Tab-separated table of C-alpha atoms in Angstrom:
chain	number	residue	atom	x	y	z
V	598	UNK	CA	101.593	72.521	117.681
V	599	UNK	CA	100.914	74.825	114.752
V	600	UNK	CA	103.645	77.352	113.935
V	601	UNK	CA	102.266	80.871	114.454
V	602	UNK	CA	105.502	82.815	114.776
V	603	UNK	CA	108.549	83.291	112.555
V	604	UNK	CA	112.105	83.829	113.766
V	605	UNK	CA	113.979	85.331	110.810
V	606	UNK	CA	117.537	84.925	112.161
V	607	UNK	CA	119.173	83.247	115.166
V	608	UNK	CA	120.417	86.659	116.392
V	609	UNK	CA	116.876	88.066	116.590
V	610	UNK	CA	115.258	89.086	119.884
V	611	UNK	CA	111.761	89.372	118.398
V	612	UNK	CA	109.467	86.900	116.605
V	613	UNK	CA	106.879	87.945	113.981
V	614	UNK	CA	103.417	86.538	114.731
V	615	UNK	CA	101.684	85.179	111.621
V	616	UNK	CA	98.339	84.687	113.346
V	617	UNK	CA	96.181	86.820	115.631
V	618	UNK	CA	97.576	86.153	119.139
V	619	UNK	CA	95.500	86.546	122.345
V	620	UNK	CA	96.955	87.197	125.779
V	621	UNK	CA	97.907	83.834	127.279
V	622	UNK	CA	98.314	82.085	123.879
V	623	UNK	CA	101.486	80.161	123.113
V	624	UNK	CA	103.543	81.556	120.219
V	625	UNK	CA	105.223	78.635	118.447
V	626	UNK	CA	108.265	79.217	116.209
V	627	UNK	CA	111.193	77.255	114.837
V	628	UNK	CA	114.770	77.758	115.957
V	629	UNK	CA	117.475	75.520	114.444
V	630	UNK	CA	114.649	73.339	113.108
V	631	UNK	CA	113.266	72.771	116.634
V	632	UNK	CA	109.937	74.058	117.923
V	633	UNK	CA	110.137	76.638	120.690
V	634	UNK	CA	107.245	78.263	122.540
V	635	UNK	CA	106.692	81.578	124.264
V	636	UNK	CA	103.635	82.769	126.195
V	637	UNK	CA	102.042	86.032	124.997
V	638	UNK	CA	101.576	88.470	127.887
V	639	UNK	CA	99.246	90.682	125.839
V	640	UNK	CA	97.304	90.540	122.558
V	641	UNK	CA	99.595	90.716	119.506
V	642	UNK	CA	97.983	91.607	116.142
V	643	UNK	CA	98.645	89.572	112.968
V	644	UNK	CA	102.058	90.429	111.448
V	645	UNK	CA	103.299	92.146	114.613
V	646	UNK	CA	106.299	91.297	116.800
V	647	UNK	CA	106.603	89.770	120.246
V	648	UNK	CA	109.663	90.188	122.509
V	649	UNK	CA	111.625	86.933	122.947
V	650	UNK	CA	113.556	88.296	125.938
V	651	UNK	CA	113.297	91.258	128.325
V	652	UNK	CA	114.386	94.340	126.352
V	653	UNK	CA	115.800	97.201	128.472
V	654	UNK	CA	114.962	100.831	127.712
V	655	UNK	CA	117.150	102.113	124.815
V	656	UNK	CA	117.992	98.488	124.026
V	657	UNK	CA	118.527	97.222	120.481
V	658	UNK	CA	115.705	95.398	118.686
V	659	UNK	CA	117.029	92.824	116.202
V	660	UNK	CA	115.188	91.106	113.301
V	661	UNK	CA	116.743	89.521	110.173
V	662	UNK	CA	119.939	89.632	112.305
V	663	UNK	CA	119.957	93.415	111.834
V	664	UNK	CA	119.054	96.457	113.945
V	665	UNK	CA	115.417	97.586	113.560
V	666	UNK	CA	115.700	100.367	116.109
V	667	UNK	CA	115.864	100.938	119.862
V	668	UNK	CA	113.260	100.680	122.582
V	669	UNK	CA	111.570	103.782	124.035
V	670	UNK	CA	110.826	101.907	127.275
V	671	UNK	CA	111.431	98.524	128.866
V	672	UNK	CA	109.617	95.799	126.927
V	673	UNK	CA	109.250	92.581	128.853
V	674	UNK	CA	109.428	89.119	127.328
V	675	UNK	CA	106.112	88.110	125.763
V	676	UNK	CA	105.012	91.705	125.147
V	677	UNK	CA	104.089	93.481	121.928
V	678	UNK	CA	106.905	95.281	120.071
V	679	UNK	CA	105.619	97.962	117.657
V	680	UNK	CA	106.041	101.531	116.405
V	681	UNK	CA	104.626	102.711	119.762
V	682	UNK	CA	107.581	101.453	121.772
V	683	UNK	CA	110.569	101.378	119.401
V	684	UNK	CA	112.224	104.056	117.234
V	685	UNK	CA	114.612	104.220	114.265
V	686	UNK	CA	118.201	105.270	114.967
V	687	UNK	CA	119.864	107.719	112.507
V	688	UNK	CA	122.591	106.157	110.346
V	689	UNK	CA	126.282	106.953	110.470
V	690	UNK	CA	126.972	106.824	106.729
V	691	UNK	CA	130.616	107.940	106.998
V	692	UNK	CA	131.477	104.607	108.613
V	693	UNK	CA	129.882	102.677	105.741
V	694	UNK	CA	132.000	103.975	102.838
V	695	UNK	CA	134.730	101.668	101.545
V	696	UNK	CA	138.043	102.481	99.883
V	697	UNK	CA	137.795	102.566	96.071
L	1266	UNK	CA	114.989	80.603	77.743
L	1267	UNK	CA	112.817	82.603	75.324
L	1268	UNK	CA	109.539	84.499	75.293
L	1269	UNK	CA	107.157	85.702	72.563
L	1270	UNK	CA	107.655	89.393	72.009
L	1271	UNK	CA	107.728	92.237	69.502
L	1272	UNK	CA	111.215	92.810	68.134
L	1273	UNK	CA	112.336	96.432	67.790
L	1274	UNK	CA	114.905	97.951	65.434
L	1275	UNK	CA	116.873	99.226	68.411
L	1276	UNK	CA	117.017	98.008	71.997
L	1277	UNK	CA	115.026	95.307	73.731
L	1278	UNK	CA	111.909	93.527	72.425
L	1279	UNK	CA	108.457	94.471	73.711
L	1280	UNK	CA	105.954	92.315	75.577
L	1281	UNK	CA	103.207	94.618	74.322
L	1282	UNK	CA	102.722	96.588	71.087
L	1283	UNK	CA	100.969	99.776	72.196
L	1284	UNK	CA	100.351	103.009	70.355
L	1285	UNK	CA	101.199	105.587	73.015
L	1286	UNK	CA	99.199	108.832	73.171
L	1287	UNK	CA	101.667	111.156	74.859
L	1288	UNK	CA	100.703	114.619	76.175
L	1289	UNK	CA	103.486	117.242	76.334
L	1290	UNK	CA	101.794	119.095	79.185
L	1291	UNK	CA	98.799	118.987	81.510
L	1292	UNK	CA	96.737	120.899	78.906
L	1293	UNK	CA	97.048	117.945	76.497
L	1294	UNK	CA	96.370	115.172	79.028
L	1295	UNK	CA	92.581	115.053	78.779
L	1296	UNK	CA	92.639	115.098	74.957
L	1297	UNK	CA	95.196	112.272	75.070
L	1298	UNK	CA	92.861	110.244	77.282
L	1299	UNK	CA	89.936	110.778	74.909
L	1300	UNK	CA	92.040	109.783	71.873
L	1301	UNK	CA	93.237	106.579	73.553
L	1302	UNK	CA	89.664	105.677	74.515
L	1303	UNK	CA	88.685	105.812	70.827
L	1304	UNK	CA	91.431	103.558	69.473
L	1305	UNK	CA	91.876	99.850	70.139
L	1306	UNK	CA	95.556	99.211	70.820
L	1307	UNK	CA	96.231	102.718	72.121
L	1308	UNK	CA	97.123	103.721	75.673
L	1309	UNK	CA	97.604	107.166	77.170
L	1310	UNK	CA	99.549	108.497	80.096
L	1311	UNK	CA	98.539	111.449	82.265
L	1312	UNK	CA	101.098	114.250	82.544
L	1313	UNK	CA	100.221	116.866	85.128
L	1314	UNK	CA	102.913	119.481	84.480
L	1315	UNK	CA	105.015	120.632	81.498
L	1316	UNK	CA	104.530	124.354	82.055
L	1317	UNK	CA	105.863	127.020	84.468
L	1318	UNK	CA	108.314	124.519	85.927
L	1319	UNK	CA	111.911	124.894	87.137
L	1320	UNK	CA	114.642	123.700	84.749
L	1321	UNK	CA	115.595	120.554	86.680
L	1322	UNK	CA	111.972	119.382	86.777
L	1323	UNK	CA	111.591	120.063	83.049
L	1324	UNK	CA	114.742	118.050	82.331
L	1325	UNK	CA	113.417	115.141	84.417
L	1326	UNK	CA	109.955	115.181	82.869
L	1327	UNK	CA	111.494	115.238	79.379
L	1328	UNK	CA	113.591	112.220	80.359
L	1329	UNK	CA	110.433	110.419	81.481
L	1330	UNK	CA	108.375	111.356	78.381
L	1331	UNK	CA	111.121	110.368	75.920
L	1332	UNK	CA	111.778	107.246	78.014
L	1333	UNK	CA	108.116	106.223	77.694
L	1334	UNK	CA	108.259	106.770	73.914
L	1335	UNK	CA	111.382	104.586	73.650
L	1336	UNK	CA	109.979	101.849	75.926
L	1337	UNK	CA	110.084	98.488	74.084
L	1338	UNK	CA	106.352	97.941	74.688
L	1339	UNK	CA	105.538	100.990	72.530
L	1340	UNK	CA	105.090	100.530	68.770
L	1341	UNK	CA	104.623	104.208	67.923
L	1342	UNK	CA	103.754	107.550	69.482
L	1343	UNK	CA	101.063	110.178	68.939
L	1344	UNK	CA	102.029	113.388	70.760
L	1345	UNK	CA	99.409	115.914	71.827
L	1346	UNK	CA	100.739	119.329	72.815
L	1347	UNK	CA	99.263	122.747	73.370
L	1348	UNK	CA	101.690	125.088	71.616
L	1349	UNK	CA	103.050	127.263	74.422
L	1350	UNK	CA	104.288	124.541	76.815
L	1351	UNK	CA	107.895	124.692	78.099
L	1352	UNK	CA	109.062	122.090	75.564
L	1353	UNK	CA	106.883	122.422	72.429
L	1354	UNK	CA	105.432	119.257	70.914
L	1355	UNK	CA	107.529	119.501	67.754
L	1356	UNK	CA	110.696	119.724	69.840
L	1357	UNK	CA	109.678	116.673	71.888
L	1358	UNK	CA	108.908	114.832	68.633
L	1359	UNK	CA	112.378	115.687	67.258
L	1360	UNK	CA	114.013	114.479	70.499
L	1361	UNK	CA	112.160	111.167	70.352
L	1362	UNK	CA	113.025	110.720	66.670
L	1363	UNK	CA	116.706	111.115	67.511
L	1364	UNK	CA	116.434	108.289	70.051
L	1365	UNK	CA	114.295	105.815	68.097
L	1366	UNK	CA	113.146	104.962	64.563
L	1367	UNK	CA	109.565	104.254	65.731
L	1368	UNK	CA	106.715	106.162	64.012
L	1369	UNK	CA	106.028	109.462	65.811
L	1370	UNK	CA	103.432	112.104	64.923
L	1371	UNK	CA	102.443	115.204	66.841
L	1372	UNK	CA	99.601	117.712	67.073
L	1373	UNK	CA	99.299	121.077	68.847
L	1374	UNK	CA	95.894	122.129	70.173
L	1375	UNK	CA	96.485	125.840	69.412
L	1376	UNK	CA	97.630	125.106	65.821
L	1377	UNK	CA	94.815	122.688	65.091
L	1378	UNK	CA	92.164	125.128	66.313
L	1379	UNK	CA	90.979	123.562	69.571
L	1380	UNK	CA	90.570	120.213	71.272
L	1381	UNK	CA	87.808	118.762	69.055
L	1382	UNK	CA	89.825	119.244	65.873
L	1383	UNK	CA	92.988	117.947	67.551
L	1384	UNK	CA	91.211	114.891	68.915
L	1385	UNK	CA	89.763	114.066	65.490
L	1386	UNK	CA	93.141	114.270	63.740
L	1387	UNK	CA	94.960	112.421	66.521
L	1388	UNK	CA	92.338	109.634	66.584
L	1389	UNK	CA	92.758	109.118	62.818
L	1390	UNK	CA	96.560	109.081	63.134
L	1391	UNK	CA	96.436	106.692	66.110
L	1392	UNK	CA	94.033	104.331	64.292
L	1393	UNK	CA	96.355	104.170	61.309
L	1394	UNK	CA	99.316	103.469	63.567
L	1395	UNK	CA	97.400	100.825	65.532
L	1396	UNK	CA	96.478	99.094	62.254
L	1397	UNK	CA	100.186	98.951	61.302
L	1398	UNK	CA	101.038	97.692	64.793
L	1399	UNK	CA	98.458	94.915	64.473
L	1400	UNK	CA	100.317	93.556	61.439
L	1401	UNK	CA	103.500	93.010	63.439
L	1402	UNK	CA	103.918	89.361	64.423
L	1403	UNK	CA	105.250	88.205	67.769
L	1404	UNK	CA	108.601	86.423	67.513
L	1405	UNK	CA	110.634	84.296	69.878
L	1406	UNK	CA	112.990	86.587	71.776
L	1407	UNK	CA	115.887	85.647	74.006
L	1408	UNK	CA	115.311	86.214	77.736
L	1409	UNK	CA	118.136	88.802	77.668
L	1410	UNK	CA	115.490	91.135	76.167
L	1411	UNK	CA	113.619	91.118	79.482
L	1412	UNK	CA	114.206	94.090	81.785
L	1413	UNK	CA	112.040	93.460	84.834
L	1414	UNK	CA	111.245	96.305	87.230
L	1415	UNK	CA	110.877	95.164	90.837
L	1416	UNK	CA	108.545	97.168	93.006
L	1417	UNK	CA	106.739	96.936	96.329
L	1418	UNK	CA	103.849	98.922	97.732
L	1419	UNK	CA	101.454	98.690	100.650
L	1420	UNK	CA	104.012	96.537	102.472
L	1421	UNK	CA	103.350	94.693	105.696
L	1422	UNK	CA	105.387	92.170	107.655
L	1423	UNK	CA	104.534	89.380	105.174
L	1424	UNK	CA	106.340	91.362	102.435
L	1425	UNK	CA	109.772	90.945	104.026
L	1426	UNK	CA	109.041	87.350	105.008
L	1427	UNK	CA	107.383	85.960	101.876
L	1428	UNK	CA	106.722	88.004	98.730
L	1429	UNK	CA	109.986	89.977	98.700
L	1430	UNK	CA	112.300	86.974	99.225
L	1431	UNK	CA	110.309	85.007	96.593
L	1432	UNK	CA	110.643	87.842	94.073
L	1433	UNK	CA	114.325	88.124	95.028
L	1434	UNK	CA	114.728	84.447	94.130
L	1435	UNK	CA	112.929	85.126	90.818
L	1436	UNK	CA	115.346	88.001	90.140
L	1437	UNK	CA	118.337	85.729	90.827
L	1438	UNK	CA	116.967	83.051	88.454
L	1439	UNK	CA	116.333	85.625	85.702
L	1440	UNK	CA	119.758	87.232	86.090
L	1441	UNK	CA	121.370	83.779	85.903
L	1442	UNK	CA	119.435	83.147	82.660
L	1443	UNK	CA	120.742	86.413	81.180
L	1444	UNK	CA	117.841	88.810	81.851
L	1445	UNK	CA	118.164	92.066	83.800
L	1446	UNK	CA	116.226	93.437	86.765
L	1447	UNK	CA	115.936	96.879	88.374
L	1448	UNK	CA	115.099	97.519	92.025
L	1449	UNK	CA	114.317	101.110	93.021
L	1450	UNK	CA	112.917	103.252	95.862
L	1451	UNK	CA	116.128	104.405	97.514
L	1452	UNK	CA	114.460	105.738	100.685
L	1453	UNK	CA	113.532	102.128	101.374
L	1454	UNK	CA	117.192	101.139	101.365
L	1455	UNK	CA	117.817	103.364	104.429
L	1456	UNK	CA	118.481	101.183	107.447
L	1457	UNK	CA	119.447	98.316	105.148
L	1458	UNK	CA	121.828	100.188	102.823
L	1459	UNK	CA	124.827	98.465	104.456
L	1460	UNK	CA	123.301	95.074	103.564
L	1461	UNK	CA	122.423	96.162	100.007
L	1462	UNK	CA	125.884	97.676	99.476
L	1463	UNK	CA	127.441	94.250	100.206
L	1464	UNK	CA	125.956	93.095	96.881
L	1465	UNK	CA	127.826	95.803	94.941
L	1466	UNK	CA	130.001	94.403	92.143
L	1467	UNK	CA	132.669	97.072	92.791
L	1468	UNK	CA	133.701	99.350	95.699
L	1469	UNK	CA	132.519	102.309	93.587
L	1470	UNK	CA	128.992	100.869	93.341
L	1471	UNK	CA	129.090	100.146	97.096
L	1472	UNK	CA	129.816	103.821	97.768
L	1473	UNK	CA	127.230	105.019	95.245
L	1474	UNK	CA	124.535	103.148	97.208
L	1475	UNK	CA	125.626	104.637	100.553
L	1476	UNK	CA	125.960	108.114	98.989
L	1477	UNK	CA	122.391	108.016	97.615
L	1478	UNK	CA	121.014	107.352	101.119
L	1479	UNK	CA	123.254	109.982	102.712
L	1480	UNK	CA	122.312	112.619	100.103
L	1481	UNK	CA	118.623	111.835	100.394
L	1482	UNK	CA	118.601	112.342	104.161
L	1483	UNK	CA	120.640	115.547	103.784
L	1484	UNK	CA	118.262	116.820	101.079
L	1485	UNK	CA	115.242	116.302	103.332
L	1486	UNK	CA	117.019	117.777	106.342
L	1487	UNK	CA	117.802	120.939	104.323
L	1488	UNK	CA	114.035	121.342	103.866
L	1489	UNK	CA	113.500	120.746	107.593
L	1490	UNK	CA	112.041	117.295	106.986
L	1491	UNK	CA	112.819	113.877	108.418
L	1492	UNK	CA	112.621	110.755	106.257
L	1493	UNK	CA	111.517	108.796	109.315
L	1494	UNK	CA	108.368	110.931	109.694
L	1495	UNK	CA	106.589	109.648	106.558
L	1496	UNK	CA	108.097	106.180	106.707
L	1497	UNK	CA	106.874	103.674	107.619
L	1498	UNK	CA	103.399	104.745	106.456
L	1499	UNK	CA	100.390	104.350	108.797
L	1500	UNK	CA	99.436	101.245	106.777
L	1501	UNK	CA	102.931	99.767	107.137
L	1502	UNK	CA	102.783	100.318	110.924
L	1503	UNK	CA	99.364	98.695	111.188
L	1504	UNK	CA	100.874	95.821	109.187
L	1505	UNK	CA	103.595	95.298	111.782
L	1506	UNK	CA	106.452	97.334	110.273
L	1507	UNK	CA	107.602	99.450	113.201
L	1508	UNK	CA	110.537	101.428	111.787
L	1509	UNK	CA	111.946	102.510	108.422
L	1510	UNK	CA	114.808	100.087	109.105
L	1511	UNK	CA	112.434	97.133	109.453
L	1512	UNK	CA	110.633	98.115	106.248
L	1513	UNK	CA	113.914	98.549	104.346
L	1514	UNK	CA	115.384	95.248	105.558
L	1515	UNK	CA	112.322	93.523	104.100
L	1516	UNK	CA	112.220	95.710	100.979
L	1517	UNK	CA	115.733	95.062	99.751
L	1518	UNK	CA	115.146	91.309	99.724
L	1519	UNK	CA	113.031	91.693	96.569
L	1520	UNK	CA	116.185	92.565	94.610
L	1521	UNK	CA	117.691	89.129	95.204
L	1522	UNK	CA	121.304	88.356	95.986
L	1523	UNK	CA	123.201	88.709	92.704
L	1524	UNK	CA	125.968	91.342	92.367
L	1525	UNK	CA	124.676	94.857	91.610
L	1526	UNK	CA	126.303	95.865	88.325
L	1527	UNK	CA	124.960	99.390	87.878
L	1528	UNK	CA	123.382	102.273	89.835
L	1529	UNK	CA	120.999	104.394	87.747
L	1530	UNK	CA	119.514	107.819	88.219
L	1531	UNK	CA	115.733	108.109	88.062
L	1532	UNK	CA	114.381	107.187	84.585
L	1533	UNK	CA	117.889	106.442	83.207
L	1534	UNK	CA	118.378	103.586	80.749
L	1535	UNK	CA	120.757	100.821	81.870
L	1536	UNK	CA	124.026	100.303	80.020
L	1537	UNK	CA	124.717	96.765	81.247
L	1538	UNK	CA	122.931	93.478	81.901
L	1539	UNK	CA	122.318	91.939	85.336
L	1540	UNK	CA	120.978	93.108	88.700
L	1541	UNK	CA	120.620	96.907	88.662
L	1542	UNK	CA	119.345	99.486	91.176
L	1543	UNK	CA	117.726	102.863	90.431
L	1544	UNK	CA	117.570	105.920	92.692
L	1545	UNK	CA	113.868	106.833	92.768
L	1546	UNK	CA	111.208	108.167	95.111
L	1547	UNK	CA	109.851	105.720	97.681
L	1548	UNK	CA	106.364	106.022	96.285
L	1549	UNK	CA	105.327	103.072	94.158
L	1550	UNK	CA	103.541	104.956	91.371
L	1551	UNK	CA	106.433	107.367	90.839
L	1552	UNK	CA	108.948	104.562	91.118
L	1553	UNK	CA	107.167	102.332	88.550
L	1554	UNK	CA	106.977	105.387	86.246
L	1555	UNK	CA	110.753	105.872	86.556
L	1556	UNK	CA	111.547	102.220	85.816
L	1557	UNK	CA	109.207	102.147	82.797
L	1558	UNK	CA	110.879	105.333	81.506
L	1559	UNK	CA	114.199	103.525	82.008
L	1560	UNK	CA	113.008	100.795	79.628
L	1561	UNK	CA	111.504	98.053	81.807
L	1562	UNK	CA	109.144	95.952	79.684
L	1563	UNK	CA	107.463	94.286	82.688
L	1564	UNK	CA	107.132	95.015	86.403
L	1565	UNK	CA	106.683	92.611	89.295
L	1566	UNK	CA	105.083	94.206	92.323
L	1567	UNK	CA	104.869	92.794	95.847
L	1568	UNK	CA	102.271	93.930	98.347
L	1569	UNK	CA	101.100	93.046	101.821
L	1570	UNK	CA	98.049	95.199	102.347
L	1571	UNK	CA	97.068	95.264	98.661
L	1572	UNK	CA	97.387	98.007	96.037
L	1573	UNK	CA	95.740	98.568	92.639
L	1574	UNK	CA	98.831	100.186	91.007
L	1575	UNK	CA	99.121	99.352	87.321
L	1576	UNK	CA	100.801	100.959	84.346
L	1577	UNK	CA	99.561	101.902	80.871
L	1578	UNK	CA	102.749	100.786	79.120
L	1579	UNK	CA	103.882	97.627	80.932
L	1580	UNK	CA	102.109	94.705	82.590
L	1581	UNK	CA	102.380	94.902	86.396
L	1582	UNK	CA	102.291	91.479	88.068
L	1583	UNK	CA	101.104	91.592	91.688
L	1584	UNK	CA	102.359	89.200	94.349
L	1585	UNK	CA	101.305	88.930	97.987
L	1586	UNK	CA	102.288	86.785	100.935
L	1587	UNK	CA	99.228	87.897	102.909
L	1588	UNK	CA	96.431	85.371	102.383
L	1589	UNK	CA	93.747	87.728	103.727
L	1590	UNK	CA	94.759	90.374	101.192
L	1591	UNK	CA	94.755	87.822	98.363
L	1592	UNK	CA	91.246	86.728	99.280
L	1593	UNK	CA	89.989	90.295	99.651
L	1594	UNK	CA	91.658	91.776	96.553
L	1595	UNK	CA	91.830	88.810	94.195
L	1596	UNK	CA	90.919	91.022	91.204
L	1597	UNK	CA	94.055	93.118	91.700
L	1598	UNK	CA	96.511	90.385	92.663
L	1599	UNK	CA	98.032	87.724	90.401
L	1600	UNK	CA	100.157	85.491	92.621
L	1601	UNK	CA	99.551	84.239	96.169
L	1602	UNK	CA	102.727	83.188	98.005
L	1603	UNK	CA	101.155	82.970	101.472
L	1604	UNK	CA	102.171	79.285	101.512
L	1605	UNK	CA	105.595	80.621	102.603
L	1606	UNK	CA	104.085	82.253	105.713
L	1607	UNK	CA	102.204	79.028	106.512
L	1608	UNK	CA	105.453	77.072	106.174
L	1609	UNK	CA	104.062	74.933	103.315
L	1610	UNK	CA	106.510	76.210	100.665
L	1611	UNK	CA	109.897	77.896	100.670
L	1612	UNK	CA	110.500	81.290	99.076
L	1613	UNK	CA	112.853	79.528	96.652
L	1614	UNK	CA	110.053	77.231	95.418
L	1615	UNK	CA	107.699	80.194	95.002
L	1616	UNK	CA	110.367	82.172	93.134
L	1617	UNK	CA	110.794	79.277	90.715
L	1618	UNK	CA	107.019	79.004	90.211
L	1619	UNK	CA	106.900	82.689	89.304
L	1620	UNK	CA	109.388	82.223	86.473
L	1621	UNK	CA	106.557	80.563	84.554
L	1622	UNK	CA	104.187	83.441	85.388
L	1623	UNK	CA	106.701	85.810	83.805
């Protein structure tokens, strides 16, 4: 099957769709060099993200192995993850300084 | 590795040999444009202030104007002032002459007796300078003369996946060959500053990067603003970038992976060679301006949704990983790396290909 999703890091819980996805389509992506598939439960626009697992409300959304933000509501597996249902978390800079 | 460029008495070599028509204030900007349009080999910049400004803004705009004049792509400078601007044209001329031995002349609209007389004199001076510039031959210059500004604008999810990693690879290759690169737009480090700081060559540079992000958020908060309100932009969101963090994590990849050897203020000239970052606004036009004032002689610019941003002084090379954008905006975009998104090429291969484009 043709790859239409990209998993950026093994830790990620979202996949970026690199084609227009219709509800019911299979999203195909590579993990550890092996093809994996996931059924889209709603339409996902080109370049947008789909949830790989059920994400609880206030749960962390991870891409590139890093935190993108948290969920405003529960996002079920196969659903569209976007600016409508996730938000950016303020940084705690004090914890990031190192000793000089 | 070498490239054909214009050697300068001081500093890096130029990739271009422009006569720069430089206004000292908004009142001189339109005359500067008219002069440049009359002279082959001349370019002008638009300056929309220079009068009735607070001291810190005046200091910054002077840094940018003198930085443009000293840019390696500039052969000589024709200044057009008014006469009553905050920093008079003769003072700006003297400042530039202290920094560089390039030819510099200046005219004041009030002294010359109006715009028509000023334009006539400035056109004659610029034509003479352009004729001298045309006699200068290109020579082979070592790649260490290249200071590449790295920019992104109109990002979408393909930026972080394709064009930014490919440009990051290009930056690594150039730094390994002895060239230098500058990545800017500090607001687009926020959410990824901890990842960027890991590239710092020293603990001090690590903390400088974190401090810039902390100060920026505090500065906005003091004005009752939130950096997460304007970022990501509506276009970024439509392009699949949901949070500032997601945008930043993609953005910082364009700077590559080599150790960061210096952190610059806006429009500041680097003092060392290698991978450098500059604290600038997160707005591509302002950020490119700052890097050109800092001495970049070329800029590489990634985009997802497509942007027309160029620069009068340096060539701006556009790269996209979005094949729809490349097809729609082919006139504005130089390199298509959408093969990465389709899985046909790796970002490393595309980065290597771009070395030849440079």
